[in-house]
């Protein structure tokens, strides 16, 4: 009996049904409210608003309380999250986050504060931010940190503005930024937004940045190089220090995209291997649920030579008290309202304090071990473009399955029949038909084995039952959608 007939999979059909919109469920006259009689005089809106008053009441859905609760509960059951099962998205670190971190952020002493309160009444909040800055600086091997950027890409923009301020202070903002083809896609966008031309450097045949290629591209107009490390192939840039020396020799700066810090924290300090500044994603690495467009935080850490350009306000400690200061004349200014996403900062603070230095390093080592375990189990069944140990994520391709006319998307869809969320597909762009898997430190060996068993079973189906894979998924209540048509002919309401 095949696995899909055993009834042992998760995330499949079960009692999930097609859900009509709440408007389609509306029944005229049905009510879900019970309001007391009004104790104030009746109000005639026509007298107050004249011609602005509607002629007819808005066509809002009419349902009872049970209808509304069941509708939204059923919709929530159609979601998949890290609290439901394995979520192997590469380059995004979709890991389980301890609930204690969210509990800390919800404490009334924090949740009920307001950014306009006097400094004397929010000393605890300021202390948390001040200490978090120092924890992150220690983790990154840097000297100072700003917590205010609201996302990783916002951190990139903040970093590029500081790079421009640094060079402008020296008489020439310079005109170019070097970016490897294995970097995150937001890197060139951030550079271009700061009016820099982008010079793309191709990775070598081993997937690594070649120092000779950087040296050939380097001149006195290069403001910086932006390096994602580990890169989007999941490989540690072994020549990072050599590349940094080349860039520094001609006055450039080295920016590290720290979105993949989950593979470095507690083990490698970027500031000690040549990085001048970097951002990190608290919502990926440090205890905040990631995805769905929720709030994030992309702090930027810098060496002391760049500290004067950090955004304001900055938190200053005097004795046992903390205050907010904007008296930093060379700062790039404000980059966010108030103090960023404070709840995300609280979660990161709780996560770091809970794990400690040894715990953070252990999480990193486990994330790297898990990714290499997956790589080793699957490398005979799937093409591995760069055959070397990986860091926190491994990248395969559909090269072996293409002989049967099967593409990466087919494999991803078939995984849903086995009860697994698909991994990242078709990224990084430099790998044709890429399948990027990031297990993170969250998953235990039996969970990884179940995932690898499913991937190996699908590889076998690609040989013996290719149509089964091409037509997947078959078990979720939604079958395969025509994604190209959905993108081109978007219909939100008929």
Short mmCIF file of C-alpha atoms in Angstrom, two decimals:
data_model
loop_
_atom_site.label_atom_id
_atom_site.label_comp_id
_atom_site.label_asym_id
_atom_site.label_seq_id
_atom_site.Cartn_x
_atom_site.Cartn_y
_atom_site.Cartn_z
CA UNK A 1 0.00 0.00 0.00
CA UNK A 2 1.40 3.39 -0.94
CA UNK A 3 1.90 6.02 1.75
CA UNK A 4 -0.89 8.20 0.41
CA UNK A 5 -3.36 5.36 1.01
CA UNK A 6 -2.31 4.70 4.57
CA UNK A 7 -4.08 7.71 6.04
CA UNK A 8 -0.88 8.56 7.93
CA UNK A 9 -0.14 11.85 6.21
CA UNK A 10 -0.85 15.24 7.69
CA UNK A 11 -2.00 18.45 6.08
CA UNK A 12 -4.31 16.61 3.67
CA UNK A 13 -8.04 16.64 3.13
CA UNK A 14 -9.53 15.45 6.43
CA UNK A 15 -12.61 17.54 7.28
CA UNK A 16 -11.56 20.57 5.28
CA UNK A 17 -14.20 21.87 2.90
CA UNK A 18 -14.56 24.52 0.26
CA UNK A 19 -15.40 27.73 2.13
CA UNK A 20 -17.83 30.24 0.59
CA UNK A 21 -17.12 33.91 1.16
CA UNK A 22 -18.80 35.48 4.16
CA UNK A 23 -20.99 37.47 1.78
CA UNK A 24 -22.18 34.28 0.09
CA UNK A 25 -23.22 32.91 3.49
CA UNK A 26 -25.26 36.00 4.34
CA UNK A 27 -28.97 35.49 5.11
CA UNK A 28 -31.18 38.64 5.12
CA UNK A 29 -32.37 39.41 8.61
CA UNK A 30 -29.98 37.12 10.44
CA UNK A 31 -28.31 38.83 13.37
CA UNK A 32 -25.41 38.04 15.67
CA UNK A 33 -25.61 41.03 17.98
CA UNK A 34 -27.61 41.77 21.12
CA UNK A 35 -27.39 45.43 21.94
CA UNK A 36 -29.26 47.21 24.78
CA UNK A 37 -31.73 49.93 23.96
CA UNK A 38 -30.09 53.26 23.25
CA UNK A 39 -30.07 55.68 26.18
CA UNK A 40 -29.21 58.74 24.06
CA UNK A 41 -31.47 60.73 21.69
CA UNK A 42 -31.79 59.35 18.18
CA UNK A 43 -29.47 60.95 15.66
CA UNK A 44 -30.47 61.83 12.10
CA UNK A 45 -27.34 61.62 9.91
CA UNK A 46 -29.07 63.39 7.01
CA UNK A 47 -29.34 66.55 9.08
CA UNK A 48 -25.67 66.44 10.01
CA UNK A 49 -24.06 65.28 6.77
CA UNK A 50 -26.56 66.32 4.10
CA UNK A 51 -25.78 64.99 0.62
CA UNK A 52 -22.87 62.93 1.95
CA UNK A 53 -25.37 60.57 3.58
CA UNK A 54 -25.88 57.21 1.83
CA UNK A 55 -29.28 56.52 0.21
CA UNK A 56 -29.13 52.84 1.14
CA UNK A 57 -27.45 50.88 3.91
CA UNK A 58 -24.15 49.15 3.02
CA UNK A 59 -24.61 45.53 1.92
CA UNK A 60 -22.80 44.01 4.88
CA UNK A 61 -23.06 40.24 5.46
CA UNK A 62 -25.82 39.21 7.86
CA UNK A 63 -24.94 36.18 9.98
CA UNK A 64 -25.28 34.88 13.51
CA UNK A 65 -22.31 34.55 15.88
CA UNK A 66 -21.84 30.83 15.19
CA UNK A 67 -21.72 31.49 11.42
CA UNK A 68 -18.98 34.08 11.86
CA UNK A 69 -16.88 32.04 14.31
CA UNK A 70 -17.06 28.90 12.16
CA UNK A 71 -16.26 30.79 8.96
CA UNK A 72 -13.06 32.33 10.27
CA UNK A 73 -12.06 29.19 12.18
CA UNK A 74 -12.40 27.12 9.00
CA UNK A 75 -10.33 29.67 7.10
CA UNK A 76 -7.62 29.51 9.79
CA UNK A 77 -7.51 25.71 9.41
CA UNK A 78 -6.57 26.15 5.76
CA UNK A 79 -3.35 27.86 6.79
CA UNK A 80 -0.08 26.02 7.27
CA UNK A 81 2.37 27.25 9.84
CA UNK A 82 5.44 26.27 11.80
CA UNK A 83 3.16 25.29 14.67
CA UNK A 84 1.57 22.65 12.40
CA UNK A 85 4.60 20.94 10.92
CA UNK A 86 7.94 21.01 9.10
CA UNK A 87 8.48 24.16 7.05
CA UNK A 88 11.64 23.65 4.96
CA UNK A 89 11.81 27.04 3.25
CA UNK A 90 15.38 27.84 2.36
CA UNK A 91 16.94 31.29 2.77
CA UNK A 92 14.11 32.36 5.05
CA UNK A 93 14.81 30.45 8.29
CA UNK A 94 11.23 29.46 9.03
CA UNK A 95 11.96 27.90 12.40
CA UNK A 96 9.87 27.22 15.46
CA UNK A 97 10.09 30.11 17.88
CA UNK A 98 9.78 29.55 21.62
CA UNK A 99 6.45 30.77 22.95
CA UNK A 100 8.21 32.22 25.99
CA UNK A 101 9.58 34.97 23.71
CA UNK A 102 6.06 36.01 22.70
CA UNK A 103 4.96 35.74 26.33
CA UNK A 104 7.70 38.20 27.29
CA UNK A 105 6.58 40.63 24.60
CA UNK A 106 2.99 40.45 25.86
CA UNK A 107 3.80 41.38 29.47
CA UNK A 108 1.60 44.36 30.39
CA UNK A 109 4.63 46.36 31.54
CA UNK A 110 5.84 46.33 27.93
CA UNK A 111 2.64 45.94 25.90
CA UNK A 112 0.88 48.88 27.56
CA UNK A 113 3.66 51.42 27.10
CA UNK A 114 3.49 54.21 24.54
CA UNK A 115 6.36 55.83 22.60
CA UNK A 116 5.26 59.28 23.76
CA UNK A 117 5.70 58.44 27.45
CA UNK A 118 8.36 60.39 29.37
CA UNK A 119 11.76 58.71 29.51
CA UNK A 120 11.53 58.36 33.27
CA UNK A 121 8.50 56.04 32.91
CA UNK A 122 10.02 53.69 30.29
CA UNK A 123 13.41 53.01 31.78
CA UNK A 124 12.85 49.25 31.51
CA UNK A 125 12.09 49.50 27.79
CA UNK A 126 15.18 51.59 27.16
CA UNK A 127 17.32 49.20 29.18
CA UNK A 128 16.12 46.25 27.10
CA UNK A 129 17.00 48.09 23.88
CA UNK A 130 20.39 49.22 25.22
CA UNK A 131 21.30 45.70 26.34
CA UNK A 132 19.98 44.11 23.12
CA UNK A 133 22.23 46.43 21.12
CA UNK A 134 25.22 45.12 23.03
CA UNK A 135 24.19 41.48 22.75
CA UNK A 136 23.84 41.81 18.98
CA UNK A 137 27.13 43.71 18.70
CA UNK A 138 28.88 40.88 20.56
CA UNK A 139 27.29 38.22 18.34
CA UNK A 140 28.35 40.10 15.19
CA UNK A 141 31.81 41.19 16.38
CA UNK A 142 30.85 44.84 15.89
CA UNK A 143 30.97 47.95 18.07
CA UNK A 144 27.53 49.56 17.80
CA UNK A 145 24.01 48.69 16.67
CA UNK A 146 20.81 50.42 15.61
CA UNK A 147 17.60 48.51 16.30
CA UNK A 148 15.21 50.71 14.33
CA UNK A 149 15.08 49.20 10.78
CA UNK A 150 11.79 47.31 10.42
CA UNK A 151 12.99 44.52 8.09
CA UNK A 152 16.10 43.05 6.50
CA UNK A 153 15.71 45.11 3.33
CA UNK A 154 15.19 48.20 5.48
CA UNK A 155 18.44 47.31 7.24
CA UNK A 156 20.17 47.10 3.86
CA UNK A 157 18.87 50.55 2.95
CA UNK A 158 20.05 51.92 6.30
CA UNK A 159 23.48 50.38 5.78
CA UNK A 160 23.81 51.79 2.27
CA UNK A 161 22.83 55.27 3.49
CA UNK A 162 25.59 55.01 6.11
CA UNK A 163 28.08 53.90 3.47
CA UNK A 164 27.16 56.89 1.35
CA UNK A 165 27.48 59.23 4.36
CA UNK A 166 30.89 57.73 5.18
CA UNK A 167 32.30 58.34 1.70
CA UNK A 168 30.62 61.74 1.33
CA UNK A 169 32.35 62.83 4.53
CA UNK A 170 35.63 61.96 2.80
CA UNK A 171 34.85 64.07 -0.26
CA UNK A 172 33.42 61.53 -2.74
CA UNK A 173 30.33 59.35 -2.21
CA UNK A 174 31.67 57.09 -4.99
CA UNK A 175 29.41 55.61 -7.66
CA UNK A 176 29.39 51.80 -7.62
CA UNK A 177 28.67 48.81 -5.40
CA UNK A 178 29.90 45.28 -6.17
CA UNK A 179 27.35 42.50 -5.60
CA UNK A 180 27.95 38.78 -6.30
CA UNK A 181 25.34 36.90 -8.35
CA UNK A 182 24.77 34.64 -5.31
CA UNK A 183 23.49 37.54 -3.17
CA UNK A 184 19.92 38.15 -2.09
CA UNK A 185 17.85 40.02 -4.67
CA UNK A 186 17.21 42.95 -2.36
CA UNK A 187 20.93 43.86 -2.32
CA UNK A 188 21.05 45.50 -5.78
CA UNK A 189 17.72 47.22 -5.10
CA UNK A 190 19.08 48.76 -1.89
CA UNK A 191 22.25 49.95 -3.65
CA UNK A 192 20.32 51.42 -6.57
CA UNK A 193 17.93 53.23 -4.21
CA UNK A 194 20.97 55.01 -2.78
CA UNK A 195 22.00 56.07 -6.32
CA UNK A 196 24.76 53.51 -6.73
CA UNK A 197 25.42 51.61 -9.93
CA UNK A 198 25.55 47.84 -9.42
CA UNK A 199 28.52 45.77 -10.63
CA UNK A 200 27.62 42.07 -10.66
CA UNK A 201 30.41 39.56 -10.06
CA UNK A 202 29.78 35.94 -11.06
CA UNK A 203 30.46 33.12 -8.63
CA UNK A 204 33.22 30.65 -9.47
CA UNK A 205 32.58 27.03 -10.50
CA UNK A 206 32.68 26.05 -6.82
CA UNK A 207 29.85 28.46 -5.99
CA UNK A 208 32.20 30.81 -4.14
CA UNK A 209 33.14 34.43 -4.67
CA UNK A 210 36.49 34.55 -6.49
CA UNK A 211 38.94 37.14 -5.05
CA UNK A 212 40.48 37.63 -8.50
CA UNK A 213 37.07 38.58 -9.93
CA UNK A 214 36.56 41.11 -7.15
CA UNK A 215 40.01 42.57 -7.68
CA UNK A 216 39.28 43.01 -11.38
CA UNK A 217 36.07 44.90 -10.60
CA UNK A 218 37.55 46.99 -7.77
CA UNK A 219 38.57 50.61 -8.30
CA UNK A 220 38.43 53.95 -6.49
CA UNK A 221 34.76 54.48 -7.43
CA UNK A 222 33.56 51.35 -5.64
CA UNK A 223 31.87 52.39 -2.39
CA UNK A 224 31.33 48.88 -1.05
CA UNK A 225 30.79 45.22 -1.71
CA UNK A 226 27.62 43.53 -0.43
CA UNK A 227 28.18 39.86 0.39
CA UNK A 228 25.58 37.38 1.56
CA UNK A 229 27.38 34.90 3.79
CA UNK A 230 26.57 32.04 3.79
CA UNK A 231 25.54 32.80 0.22
CA UNK A 232 22.21 31.81 -1.28
CA UNK A 233 23.69 28.47 -2.34
CA UNK A 234 24.01 27.68 1.35
CA UNK A 235 27.81 27.76 1.10
CA UNK A 236 30.15 29.69 3.39
CA UNK A 237 32.21 32.26 1.47
CA UNK A 238 35.64 30.84 2.27
CA UNK A 239 37.49 33.79 0.70
CA UNK A 240 35.59 36.45 2.66
CA UNK A 241 38.70 37.78 4.42
CA UNK A 242 40.75 37.91 1.18
CA UNK A 243 37.91 39.75 -0.59
CA UNK A 244 37.59 42.18 2.33
CA UNK A 245 41.31 42.97 2.15
CA UNK A 246 41.03 43.73 -1.58
CA UNK A 247 38.09 46.09 -1.06
CA UNK A 248 39.64 47.81 1.95
CA UNK A 249 42.92 48.39 0.06
CA UNK A 250 41.10 50.79 -2.26
CA UNK A 251 39.02 52.48 0.42
CA UNK A 252 35.80 50.51 -0.04
CA UNK A 253 33.62 49.08 2.70
CA UNK A 254 32.40 45.52 3.20
CA UNK A 255 28.67 45.04 3.85
CA UNK A 256 27.52 41.64 5.02
CA UNK A 257 23.94 40.58 4.34
CA UNK A 258 23.22 38.78 7.61
CA UNK A 259 19.89 37.23 6.61
CA UNK A 260 21.59 33.84 6.98
CA UNK A 261 23.00 34.58 10.43
CA UNK A 262 21.30 31.40 11.66
CA UNK A 263 24.36 29.60 10.24
CA UNK A 264 26.90 31.85 12.02
CA UNK A 265 25.60 33.09 15.37
CA UNK A 266 27.76 32.10 18.28
CA UNK A 267 30.40 30.56 15.99
CA UNK A 268 31.62 33.19 13.49
CA UNK A 269 31.77 36.93 14.17
CA UNK A 270 31.59 38.77 10.82
CA UNK A 271 33.35 41.81 12.25
CA UNK A 272 36.42 39.68 12.92
CA UNK A 273 36.72 38.41 9.34
CA UNK A 274 36.51 41.74 7.53
CA UNK A 275 32.91 42.99 7.55
CA UNK A 276 32.49 46.70 8.36
CA UNK A 277 28.73 46.63 8.79
CA UNK A 278 25.87 44.19 8.47
CA UNK A 279 22.19 43.74 9.07
CA UNK A 280 20.49 40.80 10.71
CA UNK A 281 16.87 39.65 10.66
CA UNK A 282 15.55 39.28 14.20
CA UNK A 283 12.37 37.76 12.72
CA UNK A 284 14.41 34.96 11.14
CA UNK A 285 17.17 34.23 13.60
CA UNK A 286 16.04 35.43 17.00
CA UNK A 287 12.65 34.19 18.13
CA UNK A 288 9.95 35.98 16.17
CA UNK A 289 7.49 34.09 13.95
CA UNK A 290 8.44 34.85 10.37
CA UNK A 291 6.22 35.08 7.32
CA UNK A 292 2.80 36.30 6.39
CA UNK A 293 3.91 39.90 6.23
CA UNK A 294 4.02 40.35 9.98
CA UNK A 295 6.30 42.83 11.73
CA UNK A 296 10.03 42.24 11.56
CA UNK A 297 13.24 43.95 12.62
CA UNK A 298 16.49 44.36 10.71
CA UNK A 299 19.06 45.89 13.08
CA UNK A 300 22.33 47.11 11.59
CA UNK A 301 25.66 46.54 13.36
CA UNK A 302 28.76 48.59 12.54
CA UNK A 303 32.39 48.98 13.49
CA UNK A 304 33.30 52.08 15.50
CA UNK A 305 34.45 53.93 12.35
CA UNK A 306 30.82 54.01 11.17
CA UNK A 307 29.07 54.50 14.52
CA UNK A 308 28.74 58.26 14.09
CA UNK A 309 26.42 57.72 11.09
CA UNK A 310 23.94 55.44 12.89
CA UNK A 311 20.30 56.59 12.76
CA UNK A 312 18.78 58.63 15.56
CA UNK A 313 17.46 58.53 18.17
CA UNK A 314 20.15 56.64 20.07
CA UNK A 315 19.90 55.37 23.61
CA UNK A 316 22.52 56.72 25.99
CA UNK A 317 23.26 55.32 29.43
CA UNK A 318 24.27 57.69 32.20
CA UNK A 319 24.93 55.95 35.50
CA UNK A 320 21.92 53.73 36.12
CA UNK A 321 19.51 55.66 33.90
CA UNK A 322 18.84 55.68 30.17
CA UNK A 323 17.83 58.55 27.92
CA UNK A 324 17.08 59.18 24.26
CA UNK A 325 19.39 61.47 22.32
CA UNK A 326 19.33 62.95 18.82
CA UNK A 327 22.58 64.92 19.31
CA UNK A 328 24.59 63.04 16.71
CA UNK A 329 25.20 65.61 13.96
CA UNK A 330 26.71 63.16 11.45
CA UNK A 331 23.82 60.68 11.76
CA UNK A 332 21.87 59.76 8.62
CA UNK A 333 18.79 60.81 10.61
CA UNK A 334 15.60 58.93 11.39
CA UNK A 335 14.77 55.85 9.37
CA UNK A 336 11.62 54.80 11.20
CA UNK A 337 8.91 56.21 13.40
CA UNK A 338 9.42 55.98 17.12
CA UNK A 339 11.56 52.93 18.07
CA UNK A 340 10.98 50.35 15.36
CA UNK A 341 8.95 47.23 16.06
CA UNK A 342 9.49 47.05 19.80
CA UNK A 343 7.64 43.74 20.25
CA UNK A 344 10.07 42.03 17.88
CA UNK A 345 13.01 43.46 19.81
CA UNK A 346 11.58 42.07 23.05
CA UNK A 347 11.26 38.59 21.53
CA UNK A 348 14.88 38.69 20.35
CA UNK A 349 16.05 39.83 23.78
CA UNK A 350 14.16 36.98 25.48
CA UNK A 351 15.49 34.43 22.96
CA UNK A 352 19.12 35.50 23.45
CA UNK A 353 18.83 35.58 27.23
CA UNK A 354 17.17 32.16 27.28
CA UNK A 355 19.76 30.41 25.08
CA UNK A 356 22.89 32.25 26.19
CA UNK A 357 26.19 32.12 24.30
CA UNK A 358 26.46 28.33 24.39
CA UNK A 359 22.85 27.84 23.37
CA UNK A 360 23.13 30.16 20.37
CA UNK A 361 26.25 28.33 19.16
CA UNK A 362 24.51 24.98 19.67
CA UNK A 363 21.53 26.16 17.60
CA UNK A 364 23.88 27.16 14.78
CA UNK A 365 25.73 23.85 14.82
CA UNK A 366 22.45 21.91 14.86
CA UNK A 367 21.08 23.92 11.92
CA UNK A 368 24.23 23.17 9.91
CA UNK A 369 24.21 19.50 10.93
CA UNK A 370 20.55 19.10 9.93
CA UNK A 371 21.09 20.67 6.51
CA UNK A 372 24.07 18.43 5.82
CA UNK A 373 22.07 15.37 6.95
CA UNK A 374 19.38 16.21 4.39
CA UNK A 375 22.04 16.85 1.75
CA UNK A 376 23.71 13.50 2.40
CA UNK A 377 20.44 11.53 2.30
CA UNK A 378 19.19 13.11 -0.94
CA UNK A 379 22.31 13.72 -3.01
CA UNK A 380 22.10 10.40 -4.87
CA UNK A 381 18.46 10.94 -5.83
CA UNK A 382 18.64 14.64 -6.76
CA UNK A 383 21.25 16.67 -8.60
CA UNK A 384 23.50 18.62 -6.24
CA UNK A 385 25.05 21.42 -8.36
CA UNK A 386 27.76 22.26 -5.84
CA UNK A 387 29.08 19.08 -4.29
CA UNK A 388 30.49 20.24 -0.99
CA UNK A 389 29.33 20.53 2.61
CA UNK A 390 26.71 23.21 3.06
CA UNK A 391 25.84 25.47 5.94
CA UNK A 392 22.24 25.90 7.10
CA UNK A 393 20.57 25.09 3.78
CA UNK A 394 21.24 22.84 0.80
CA UNK A 395 20.38 23.45 -2.85
CA UNK A 396 19.41 20.70 -5.30
CA UNK A 397 18.03 20.91 -8.83
CA UNK A 398 15.57 18.97 -11.00
CA UNK A 399 18.27 18.03 -13.53
CA UNK A 400 17.92 14.25 -12.96
CA UNK A 401 14.10 14.33 -13.11
CA UNK A 402 13.91 16.41 -16.28
CA UNK A 403 14.57 13.24 -18.34
CA UNK A 404 11.01 12.20 -17.42
CA UNK A 405 9.63 15.65 -18.13
CA UNK A 406 9.32 16.45 -14.43
CA UNK A 407 10.17 19.89 -13.11
CA UNK A 408 10.91 21.32 -9.70
CA UNK A 409 7.35 22.63 -9.37
CA UNK A 410 5.98 19.09 -9.85
CA UNK A 411 8.19 17.76 -7.05
CA UNK A 412 7.14 20.61 -4.76
CA UNK A 413 3.46 19.96 -5.44
CA UNK A 414 3.87 16.22 -4.83
CA UNK A 415 5.39 16.92 -1.41
CA UNK A 416 2.00 18.32 -0.37
CA UNK A 417 0.49 14.87 -0.92
CA UNK A 418 2.96 13.57 1.66
CA UNK A 419 1.93 16.25 4.14
CA UNK A 420 4.92 18.55 3.79
CA UNK A 421 5.05 22.23 2.94
CA UNK A 422 7.15 22.62 -0.24
CA UNK A 423 10.65 24.07 0.12
CA UNK A 424 11.83 27.20 -1.68
CA UNK A 425 11.84 26.58 -5.43
CA UNK A 426 13.57 28.28 -8.35
CA UNK A 427 15.87 30.23 -6.01
CA UNK A 428 18.73 31.00 -6.12
CA UNK A 429 18.41 32.06 -9.72
CA UNK A 430 21.91 30.87 -10.62
CA UNK A 431 20.75 27.24 -10.20
CA UNK A 432 18.30 26.12 -12.91
CA UNK A 433 15.31 24.38 -11.33
CA UNK A 434 16.61 25.01 -7.82
CA UNK A 435 15.16 23.20 -4.79
CA UNK A 436 16.42 24.91 -1.63
CA UNK A 437 15.88 23.12 1.69
CA UNK A 438 16.52 24.68 5.10
CA UNK A 439 15.56 22.38 7.99
CA UNK A 440 16.84 24.74 10.73
CA UNK A 441 17.87 23.57 14.19
CA UNK A 442 14.21 23.05 15.08
CA UNK A 443 13.73 19.62 13.57
CA UNK A 444 14.74 16.33 15.16
CA UNK A 445 16.17 13.37 13.22
CA UNK A 446 12.91 11.44 12.87
CA UNK A 447 11.21 14.47 11.35
CA UNK A 448 14.08 14.93 8.91
CA UNK A 449 13.89 11.23 8.04
CA UNK A 450 10.17 11.48 7.29
CA UNK A 451 10.84 14.41 4.96
CA UNK A 452 13.78 12.70 3.26
CA UNK A 453 11.75 9.48 2.89
CA UNK A 454 9.06 11.48 1.10
CA UNK A 455 11.61 13.13 -1.20
CA UNK A 456 13.16 9.74 -2.02
CA UNK A 457 9.74 8.23 -2.66
CA UNK A 458 8.95 11.09 -5.04
CA UNK A 459 12.25 10.53 -6.84
CA UNK A 460 11.16 6.91 -7.34
CA UNK A 461 7.73 8.01 -8.58
CA UNK A 462 9.43 10.30 -11.10
CA UNK A 463 10.89 7.13 -12.65
CA UNK A 464 7.93 4.76 -12.31
CA UNK A 465 4.82 6.97 -12.21
CA UNK A 466 5.77 10.34 -13.72
CA UNK A 467 2.15 11.33 -14.40
CA UNK A 468 1.38 10.97 -10.69
CA UNK A 469 3.99 13.62 -9.94
CA UNK A 470 3.04 15.85 -12.86
CA UNK A 471 -0.59 15.97 -11.71
CA UNK A 472 0.12 16.47 -8.01
CA UNK A 473 -1.20 17.41 -5.57
CA UNK A 474 -4.11 15.01 -5.36
CA UNK A 475 -4.87 14.95 -1.61
CA UNK A 476 -5.28 18.62 -0.54
CA UNK A 477 -8.79 19.94 -1.13
CA UNK A 478 -7.33 22.36 -3.65
CA UNK A 479 -5.72 20.69 -6.64
CA UNK A 480 -3.00 22.26 -8.76
CA UNK A 481 -3.83 25.80 -9.74
CA UNK A 482 -2.99 27.43 -13.06
CA UNK A 483 -0.55 29.83 -11.44
CA UNK A 484 0.42 31.62 -14.65
CA UNK A 485 -3.22 32.29 -15.51
CA UNK A 486 -3.97 33.32 -11.94
CA UNK A 487 -1.18 35.89 -12.11
CA UNK A 488 -2.18 37.22 -15.52
CA UNK A 489 -5.96 37.16 -15.06
CA UNK A 490 -6.44 38.09 -11.43
CA UNK A 491 -10.09 37.84 -10.38
CA UNK A 492 -10.74 38.83 -6.80
CA UNK A 493 -14.53 38.77 -6.96
CA UNK A 494 -16.98 37.52 -9.55
#
